[in-house]
Amino acid sequence: MKSRLLLFFVLLLGLSSQAQQDAQFTQYMYNTINVNPAYAGSRGMMSIFGLHRTQWVGIEGAPQTNSFSMNTPLNDSQVGLGVSVMNDKIGPTVENTLTADFSYTIQTSDTYKLAFGLKAGGSFFNLDVSLLDPNNPIDPSLTNYNKFNPQIGGGLYLHSEKTYVGVSIPNFLQTNRYNDNDVLIYTPKMTYYVIAGHVFDVSPSVQFKPALLTKIVNGAPLQVDLSGNVLINEKLTLGLAYRWDAAVSGLAGFQVSEGLFIGYGYDYETTRLQKYNSGSHEIFLRFDLFSNYNTIVSPRFF
């Protein structure tokens, strides 16, 4: 028989595949390029973004995600380009993903622009059986598993200086990540994303932005993330978020310099898993270069 750790991994993978499929982020409002390629270049400057997420701290084999992305407008054209690298680890599996993003933007009115985006690349999925239970013999039918999976996606992104709405499917393709003698099959399903946000000027020194991310996966419960961030004196950001039937989160960020922004998020689990973990942590850095504007449009929440 396979080890108890493998059973736990299967349950964890099943939970992850039903609940989050793609890697999950609390600070989604700053990490839009991962879910919508049409976002590439929309900030009018080169943006370099790095994030580390440790989920469900205290549970062995729980998800850990590292993400790096860069996107920029191409000179003064309507074209935006981007590249994203992601490392996602769950139990004895590691998936490394590399994608390129392309966007084309048209001016739809004096204040709004509409961008069309394409995402293409692939991921390398690896199962290392040596990371299962070293105290028990490994089932000889269970072997290391490696597979390359192509990825093609697309999206739309409508935005102004204060408002954004986007719809996207990061990957149209559905391929088996793991197939154990046709018994255990992990097949990510197509995920639909809807994102939206708006910035309200509360006072000359305070702005408030509610944001929404909705994730739709066939056969899984609808996932809705709601957040509200307050920007104070264009420096300090504080916020709260709620992931429907899953977690509540605290958010914080600080504009260290004109180009450097650092942020942190903490999730408190509201499901039955809360008894077995001490929450999830997320930290990111964003660095902006070569603005197309004389000054950075304020506030730059997205």
mmCIF file of C-alpha atoms in Angstrom:
data_model
loop_
_atom_site.group_PDB
_atom_site.id
_atom_site.type_symbol
_atom_site.label_atom_id
_atom_site.label_comp_id
_atom_site.label_asym_id
_atom_site.label_seq_id
_atom_site.Cartn_x
_atom_site.Cartn_y
_atom_site.Cartn_z
ATOM 1 C CA MET A 1 0.000 0.000 0.000
ATOM 2 C CA LYS A 2 1.044 3.541 -0.543
ATOM 3 C CA SER A 3 2.161 5.405 2.535
ATOM 4 C CA ARG A 4 -0.120 7.461 4.751
ATOM 5 C CA LEU A 5 1.746 10.555 3.578
ATOM 6 C CA LEU A 6 0.754 9.765 0.011
ATOM 7 C CA LEU A 7 -2.862 9.485 1.159
ATOM 8 C CA PHE A 8 -2.529 12.877 2.845
ATOM 9 C CA PHE A 9 -0.980 14.274 -0.312
ATOM 10 C CA VAL A 10 -3.850 12.947 -2.422
ATOM 11 C CA LEU A 11 -6.379 14.515 -0.046
ATOM 12 C CA LEU A 12 -4.443 17.789 0.008
ATOM 13 C CA LEU A 13 -4.098 17.818 -3.761
ATOM 14 C CA GLY A 14 -7.789 17.064 -4.095
ATOM 15 C CA LEU A 15 -8.633 19.900 -1.721
ATOM 16 C CA SER A 16 -6.322 22.255 -3.613
ATOM 17 C CA SER A 17 -7.651 21.218 -7.014
ATOM 18 C CA GLN A 18 -11.259 21.767 -5.903
ATOM 19 C CA ALA A 19 -10.627 24.950 -3.952
ATOM 20 C CA GLN A 20 -7.941 26.796 -5.850
ATOM 21 C CA GLN A 21 -6.723 24.915 -8.978
ATOM 22 C CA ASP A 22 -4.304 27.715 -9.923
ATOM 23 C CA ALA A 23 -1.937 29.151 -7.343
ATOM 24 C CA GLN A 24 -3.819 31.332 -4.873
ATOM 25 C CA PHE A 25 -2.873 34.914 -3.960
ATOM 26 C CA THR A 26 -4.261 37.254 -1.329
ATOM 27 C CA GLN A 27 -2.588 40.301 -2.915
ATOM 28 C CA TYR A 28 -4.273 39.618 -6.278
ATOM 29 C CA MET A 29 -4.832 43.342 -6.856
ATOM 30 C CA TYR A 30 -1.057 43.782 -7.350
ATOM 31 C CA ASN A 31 -0.460 40.462 -9.141
ATOM 32 C CA THR A 32 -2.934 40.797 -12.011
ATOM 33 C CA ILE A 33 -0.526 39.704 -14.755
ATOM 34 C CA ASN A 34 -0.653 36.104 -13.497
ATOM 35 C CA VAL A 35 -4.374 35.785 -14.176
ATOM 36 C CA ASN A 36 -4.926 38.249 -17.035
ATOM 37 C CA PRO A 37 -2.390 38.781 -19.858
ATOM 38 C CA ALA A 38 -4.234 41.904 -21.048
ATOM 39 C CA TYR A 39 -2.824 43.673 -17.974
ATOM 40 C CA ALA A 40 0.658 43.726 -19.565
ATOM 41 C CA GLY A 41 1.876 47.307 -19.993
ATOM 42 C CA SER A 42 -1.288 48.884 -18.568
ATOM 43 C CA ARG A 43 0.592 50.748 -15.818
ATOM 44 C CA GLY A 44 2.466 52.791 -18.422
ATOM 45 C CA MET A 45 5.843 51.746 -17.015
ATOM 46 C CA MET A 46 8.000 48.673 -16.554
ATOM 47 C CA SER A 47 6.848 46.797 -13.453
ATOM 48 C CA ILE A 48 8.942 44.079 -11.824
ATOM 49 C CA PHE A 49 7.089 41.987 -9.259
ATOM 50 C CA GLY A 50 8.226 39.240 -6.881
ATOM 51 C CA LEU A 51 6.100 37.357 -4.339
ATOM 52 C CA HIS A 52 6.464 34.532 -1.812
ATOM 53 C CA ARG A 53 3.451 32.791 -0.275
ATOM 54 C CA THR A 54 3.479 30.172 2.482
ATOM 55 C CA GLN A 55 0.033 28.672 2.905
ATOM 56 C CA TRP A 56 -1.436 26.820 5.900
ATOM 57 C CA VAL A 57 1.659 27.129 8.104
ATOM 58 C CA GLY A 58 1.974 24.088 10.356
ATOM 59 C CA ILE A 59 0.658 21.524 7.877
ATOM 60 C CA GLU A 60 3.448 19.407 6.416
ATOM 61 C CA GLY A 61 3.449 19.542 2.631
ATOM 62 C CA ALA A 62 1.126 22.570 2.459
ATOM 63 C CA PRO A 63 1.371 24.820 -0.631
ATOM 64 C CA GLN A 64 4.288 27.213 -1.076
ATOM 65 C CA THR A 65 4.405 29.560 -4.045
ATOM 66 C CA ASN A 66 7.087 31.820 -5.493
ATOM 67 C CA SER A 67 6.142 34.174 -8.304
ATOM 68 C CA PHE A 68 8.168 36.586 -10.428
ATOM 69 C CA SER A 69 6.870 38.716 -13.273
ATOM 70 C CA MET A 70 7.864 41.656 -15.421
ATOM 71 C CA ASN A 71 5.650 43.624 -17.811
ATOM 72 C CA THR A 72 6.061 46.827 -19.778
ATOM 73 C CA PRO A 73 4.513 48.887 -22.575
ATOM 74 C CA LEU A 74 6.490 48.736 -25.808
ATOM 75 C CA ASN A 75 7.733 52.294 -26.363
ATOM 76 C CA ASP A 76 4.795 54.546 -27.296
ATOM 77 C CA SER A 77 2.834 51.826 -29.069
ATOM 78 C CA GLN A 78 -0.379 50.098 -28.029
ATOM 79 C CA VAL A 79 1.535 46.875 -27.347
ATOM 80 C CA GLY A 80 2.386 45.520 -23.898
ATOM 81 C CA LEU A 81 4.730 42.628 -23.176
ATOM 82 C CA GLY A 82 5.269 40.523 -20.089
ATOM 83 C CA VAL A 83 6.884 37.383 -18.739
ATOM 84 C CA SER A 84 5.972 35.371 -15.630
ATOM 85 C CA VAL A 85 7.761 32.626 -13.739
ATOM 86 C CA MET A 86 6.055 30.635 -10.988
ATOM 87 C CA ASN A 87 7.214 27.883 -8.646
ATOM 88 C CA ASP A 88 4.353 26.067 -6.895
ATOM 89 C CA LYS A 89 5.056 23.279 -4.405
ATOM 90 C CA ILE A 90 2.462 21.010 -2.775
ATOM 91 C CA GLY A 91 3.685 17.984 -0.808
ATOM 92 C CA PRO A 92 5.987 15.870 -3.008
ATOM 93 C CA THR A 93 5.042 17.772 -6.177
ATOM 94 C CA VAL A 94 6.652 20.832 -7.732
ATOM 95 C CA GLU A 95 5.293 22.709 -10.736
ATOM 96 C CA ASN A 96 7.414 25.349 -12.471
ATOM 97 C CA THR A 97 5.623 27.561 -14.970
ATOM 98 C CA LEU A 98 7.016 29.993 -17.543
ATOM 99 C CA THR A 99 4.654 32.135 -19.621
ATOM 100 C CA ALA A 100 4.894 35.137 -21.932
ATOM 101 C CA ASP A 101 2.172 37.780 -22.172
ATOM 102 C CA PHE A 102 1.115 40.022 -25.053
ATOM 103 C CA SER A 103 -1.476 42.786 -24.977
ATOM 104 C CA TYR A 104 -2.865 45.254 -27.479
ATOM 105 C CA THR A 105 -4.721 48.333 -26.198
ATOM 106 C CA ILE A 106 -7.259 50.568 -27.928
ATOM 107 C CA GLN A 107 -8.621 53.902 -26.667
ATOM 108 C CA THR A 108 -12.390 53.478 -26.266
ATOM 109 C CA SER A 109 -13.129 56.937 -24.821
ATOM 110 C CA ASP A 110 -11.418 59.964 -23.308
ATOM 111 C CA THR A 111 -10.902 58.071 -20.041
ATOM 112 C CA TYR A 112 -11.103 54.343 -20.816
ATOM 113 C CA LYS A 113 -8.841 51.893 -22.612
ATOM 114 C CA LEU A 114 -9.569 48.289 -23.597
ATOM 115 C CA ALA A 115 -6.739 45.775 -23.799
ATOM 116 C CA PHE A 116 -6.782 42.349 -25.456
ATOM 117 C CA GLY A 117 -4.288 39.845 -24.113
ATOM 118 C CA LEU A 118 -2.732 36.481 -24.956
ATOM 119 C CA LYS A 119 -0.711 34.215 -22.662
ATOM 120 C CA ALA A 120 1.468 31.328 -23.866
ATOM 121 C CA GLY A 121 4.030 29.052 -22.289
ATOM 122 C CA GLY A 122 4.067 25.875 -20.277
ATOM 123 C CA SER A 123 4.732 24.168 -16.981
ATOM 124 C CA PHE A 124 6.947 21.327 -15.784
ATOM 125 C CA PHE A 125 5.186 19.067 -13.265
ATOM 126 C CA ASN A 126 7.334 16.825 -11.070
ATOM 127 C CA LEU A 127 6.425 14.183 -8.472
ATOM 128 C CA ASP A 128 9.335 13.058 -6.264
ATOM 129 C CA VAL A 129 8.389 9.809 -4.486
ATOM 130 C CA SER A 130 11.450 10.092 -2.211
ATOM 131 C CA LEU A 131 9.609 12.925 -0.445
ATOM 132 C CA LEU A 132 6.836 10.612 0.650
ATOM 133 C CA ASP A 133 7.253 8.579 3.863
ATOM 134 C CA PRO A 134 10.934 7.488 4.238
ATOM 135 C CA ASN A 135 10.014 5.162 7.129
ATOM 136 C CA ASN A 136 7.871 2.923 4.961
ATOM 137 C CA PRO A 137 8.736 1.131 1.729
ATOM 138 C CA ILE A 138 7.472 2.873 -1.384
ATOM 139 C CA ASP A 139 4.955 1.006 -3.495
ATOM 140 C CA PRO A 140 7.016 -0.192 -6.506
ATOM 141 C CA SER A 141 4.177 0.869 -8.799
ATOM 142 C CA LEU A 142 4.695 4.479 -7.674
ATOM 143 C CA THR A 143 7.602 6.096 -9.513
ATOM 144 C CA ASN A 144 8.939 9.580 -10.073
ATOM 145 C CA TYR A 145 6.820 11.447 -12.582
ATOM 146 C CA ASN A 146 7.757 14.359 -14.846
ATOM 147 C CA LYS A 147 5.636 16.011 -17.485
ATOM 148 C CA PHE A 148 5.592 19.173 -19.592
ATOM 149 C CA ASN A 149 2.180 20.816 -20.033
ATOM 150 C CA PRO A 150 1.619 23.594 -22.607
ATOM 151 C CA GLN A 151 -0.416 26.661 -21.662
ATOM 152 C CA ILE A 152 -2.421 29.075 -23.800
ATOM 153 C CA GLY A 153 -4.757 31.703 -22.359
ATOM 154 C CA GLY A 154 -6.394 35.029 -23.042
ATOM 155 C CA GLY A 155 -8.126 37.977 -21.440
ATOM 156 C CA LEU A 156 -9.749 41.409 -21.715
ATOM 157 C CA TYR A 157 -8.934 44.373 -19.482
ATOM 158 C CA LEU A 158 -10.931 47.629 -19.470
ATOM 159 C CA HIS A 159 -9.389 50.379 -17.375
ATOM 160 C CA SER A 160 -9.071 54.072 -16.643
ATOM 161 C CA GLU A 161 -6.980 55.908 -14.043
ATOM 162 C CA LYS A 162 -9.569 55.042 -11.372
ATOM 163 C CA THR A 163 -11.407 51.922 -12.499
ATOM 164 C CA TYR A 164 -10.676 48.493 -13.941
ATOM 165 C CA VAL A 165 -12.681 45.436 -15.007
ATOM 166 C CA GLY A 166 -11.194 42.285 -16.476
ATOM 167 C CA VAL A 167 -12.197 38.799 -17.621
ATOM 168 C CA SER A 168 -9.722 36.071 -18.469
ATOM 169 C CA ILE A 169 -8.934 32.384 -18.854
ATOM 170 C CA PRO A 170 -5.207 31.898 -18.132
ATOM 171 C CA ASN A 171 -5.191 28.414 -19.671
ATOM 172 C CA PHE A 172 -7.583 26.965 -22.257
ATOM 173 C CA LEU A 173 -5.814 23.577 -22.221
ATOM 174 C CA GLN A 174 -6.620 20.730 -19.826
ATOM 175 C CA THR A 175 -3.873 18.133 -19.413
ATOM 176 C CA ASN A 176 -3.258 15.413 -16.826
ATOM 177 C CA ARG A 177 -0.649 16.396 -14.256
ATOM 178 C CA TYR A 178 -0.475 12.941 -12.661
ATOM 179 C CA ASN A 179 -1.831 9.576 -13.751
ATOM 180 C CA ASP A 180 -1.066 6.529 -11.569
ATOM 181 C CA ASN A 181 -2.045 3.490 -13.601
ATOM 182 C CA ASP A 182 -5.323 5.186 -14.544
ATOM 183 C CA VAL A 183 -6.363 5.203 -10.883
ATOM 184 C CA LEU A 184 -5.240 8.583 -9.565
ATOM 185 C CA ILE A 185 -5.620 11.439 -12.003
ATOM 186 C CA TYR A 186 -5.025 15.122 -11.306
ATOM 187 C CA THR A 187 -6.375 17.232 -14.152
ATOM 188 C CA PRO A 188 -6.606 21.015 -13.691
ATOM 189 C CA LYS A 189 -9.783 22.400 -15.205
ATOM 190 C CA MET A 190 -10.305 25.604 -17.130
ATOM 191 C CA THR A 191 -10.522 28.561 -14.730
ATOM 192 C CA TYR A 192 -12.472 31.738 -15.467
ATOM 193 C CA TYR A 193 -11.463 34.952 -13.685
ATOM 194 C CA VAL A 194 -13.439 38.164 -13.243
ATOM 195 C CA ILE A 195 -11.637 41.092 -11.597
ATOM 196 C CA ALA A 196 -12.786 44.623 -10.813
ATOM 197 C CA GLY A 197 -11.793 47.618 -8.721
ATOM 198 C CA HIS A 198 -12.366 51.348 -8.298
ATOM 199 C CA VAL A 199 -10.485 54.107 -6.494
ATOM 200 C CA PHE A 200 -12.474 56.642 -4.438
ATOM 201 C CA ASP A 201 -10.933 59.933 -3.322
ATOM 202 C CA VAL A 202 -11.984 60.191 0.329
ATOM 203 C CA SER A 203 -9.850 63.298 0.939
ATOM 204 C CA PRO A 204 -6.731 64.908 -0.597
ATOM 205 C CA SER A 205 -4.563 62.512 1.435
ATOM 206 C CA VAL A 206 -6.739 59.370 1.582
ATOM 207 C CA GLN A 207 -7.932 57.093 -1.213
ATOM 208 C CA PHE A 208 -10.035 53.945 -0.852
ATOM 209 C CA LYS A 209 -10.183 51.069 -3.306
ATOM 210 C CA PRO A 210 -12.553 48.109 -3.079
ATOM 211 C CA ALA A 211 -11.585 45.211 -5.327
ATOM 212 C CA LEU A 212 -13.109 41.929 -6.442
ATOM 213 C CA LEU A 213 -11.715 38.687 -7.822
ATOM 214 C CA THR A 214 -14.096 35.898 -8.799
ATOM 215 C CA LYS A 215 -12.813 32.471 -9.787
ATOM 216 C CA ILE A 216 -15.095 30.040 -11.607
ATOM 217 C CA VAL A 217 -14.087 26.386 -12.069
ATOM 218 C CA ASN A 218 -16.410 23.692 -13.385
ATOM 219 C CA GLY A 219 -17.242 21.222 -10.603
ATOM 220 C CA ALA A 220 -15.895 23.439 -7.805
ATOM 221 C CA PRO A 221 -17.602 26.017 -5.557
ATOM 222 C CA LEU A 222 -17.571 29.610 -6.757
ATOM 223 C CA GLN A 223 -14.664 31.479 -5.163
ATOM 224 C CA VAL A 224 -15.099 35.177 -4.445
ATOM 225 C CA ASP A 225 -12.388 37.407 -2.971
ATOM 226 C CA LEU A 226 -13.431 40.848 -1.708
ATOM 227 C CA SER A 227 -10.935 43.422 -0.463
ATOM 228 C CA GLY A 228 -10.740 47.031 0.577
ATOM 229 C CA ASN A 229 -7.489 49.008 0.715
ATOM 230 C CA VAL A 230 -6.902 52.528 2.022
ATOM 231 C CA LEU A 231 -3.943 54.533 0.713
ATOM 232 C CA ILE A 232 -2.736 57.244 3.103
ATOM 233 C CA ASN A 233 -0.526 60.116 1.894
ATOM 234 C CA GLU A 234 0.474 58.013 -1.141
ATOM 235 C CA LYS A 235 2.732 56.013 1.204
ATOM 236 C CA LEU A 236 0.942 53.638 3.566
ATOM 237 C CA THR A 237 -1.634 51.087 2.432
ATOM 238 C CA LEU A 238 -3.847 49.200 4.907
ATOM 239 C CA GLY A 239 -6.645 46.816 4.054
ATOM 240 C CA LEU A 240 -8.867 43.861 4.805
ATOM 241 C CA ALA A 241 -9.977 41.002 2.565
ATOM 242 C CA TYR A 242 -12.453 38.147 2.717
ATOM 243 C CA ARG A 243 -12.298 34.933 0.706
ATOM 244 C CA TRP A 244 -15.814 33.519 0.674
ATOM 245 C CA ASP A 245 -16.125 30.549 3.075
ATOM 246 C CA ALA A 246 -12.325 30.241 3.248
ATOM 247 C CA ALA A 247 -10.345 33.010 4.960
ATOM 248 C CA VAL A 248 -10.177 36.573 6.237
ATOM 249 C CA SER A 249 -7.013 38.582 5.577
ATOM 250 C CA GLY A 250 -5.119 41.619 6.748
ATOM 251 C CA LEU A 251 -3.153 43.611 4.153
ATOM 252 C CA ALA A 252 -0.413 46.200 4.484
ATOM 253 C CA GLY A 253 1.927 47.972 2.102
ATOM 254 C CA PHE A 254 4.436 50.800 2.077
ATOM 255 C CA GLN A 255 5.768 52.951 -0.765
ATOM 256 C CA VAL A 256 9.458 52.937 0.160
ATOM 257 C CA SER A 257 10.440 55.190 -2.740
ATOM 258 C CA GLU A 258 8.855 56.465 -5.941
ATOM 259 C CA GLY A 259 9.519 53.133 -7.649
ATOM 260 C CA LEU A 260 9.640 50.591 -4.807
ATOM 261 C CA PHE A 261 6.554 49.209 -3.053
ATOM 262 C CA ILE A 262 6.545 46.406 -0.468
ATOM 263 C CA GLY A 263 3.484 44.555 0.797
ATOM 264 C CA TYR A 264 2.437 41.870 3.257
ATOM 265 C CA GLY A 265 -0.719 39.816 3.703
ATOM 266 C CA TYR A 266 -1.883 37.390 6.384
ATOM 267 C CA ASP A 267 -4.758 34.914 5.967
ATOM 268 C CA TYR A 268 -6.718 33.446 8.869
ATOM 269 C CA GLU A 269 -8.449 30.260 7.773
ATOM 270 C CA THR A 270 -12.203 30.039 8.451
ATOM 271 C CA THR A 271 -12.629 26.421 7.310
ATOM 272 C CA ARG A 272 -12.088 23.262 9.382
ATOM 273 C CA LEU A 273 -8.394 23.504 8.482
ATOM 274 C CA GLN A 274 -8.017 26.357 10.990
ATOM 275 C CA LYS A 275 -7.496 23.741 13.728
ATOM 276 C CA TYR A 276 -4.377 22.433 12.001
ATOM 277 C CA ASN A 277 -2.541 25.546 10.804
ATOM 278 C CA SER A 278 -1.550 29.009 11.999
ATOM 279 C CA GLY A 279 -2.555 30.868 8.844
ATOM 280 C CA SER A 280 -0.917 31.856 5.565
ATOM 281 C CA HIS A 281 1.708 34.542 4.912
ATOM 282 C CA GLU A 282 2.410 36.480 1.748
ATOM 283 C CA ILE A 283 5.083 39.093 1.047
ATOM 284 C CA PHE A 284 5.868 40.912 -2.204
ATOM 285 C CA LEU A 285 8.037 43.599 -3.752
ATOM 286 C CA ARG A 286 7.128 45.704 -6.781
ATOM 287 C CA PHE A 287 9.636 47.901 -8.560
ATOM 288 C CA ASP A 288 8.577 50.397 -11.263
ATOM 289 C CA LEU A 289 10.891 51.837 -13.912
ATOM 290 C CA PHE A 290 10.737 54.061 -17.001
ATOM 291 C CA SER A 291 7.322 55.662 -16.518
ATOM 292 C CA ASN A 292 5.578 56.926 -19.654
ATOM 293 C CA TYR A 293 4.174 59.738 -17.527
ATOM 294 C CA ASN A 294 5.940 62.760 -16.076
ATOM 295 C CA THR A 295 4.771 61.649 -12.654
ATOM 296 C CA ILE A 296 3.254 58.386 -11.477
ATOM 297 C CA VAL A 297 -0.529 58.587 -11.677
ATOM 298 C CA SER A 298 -1.879 58.714 -8.125
ATOM 299 C CA PRO A 299 -2.948 56.417 -6.665
ATOM 300 C CA ARG A 300 -1.274 53.433 -8.341
ATOM 301 C CA PHE A 301 -3.334 50.652 -6.802
ATOM 302 C CA PHE A 302 -3.310 48.668 -10.061
#
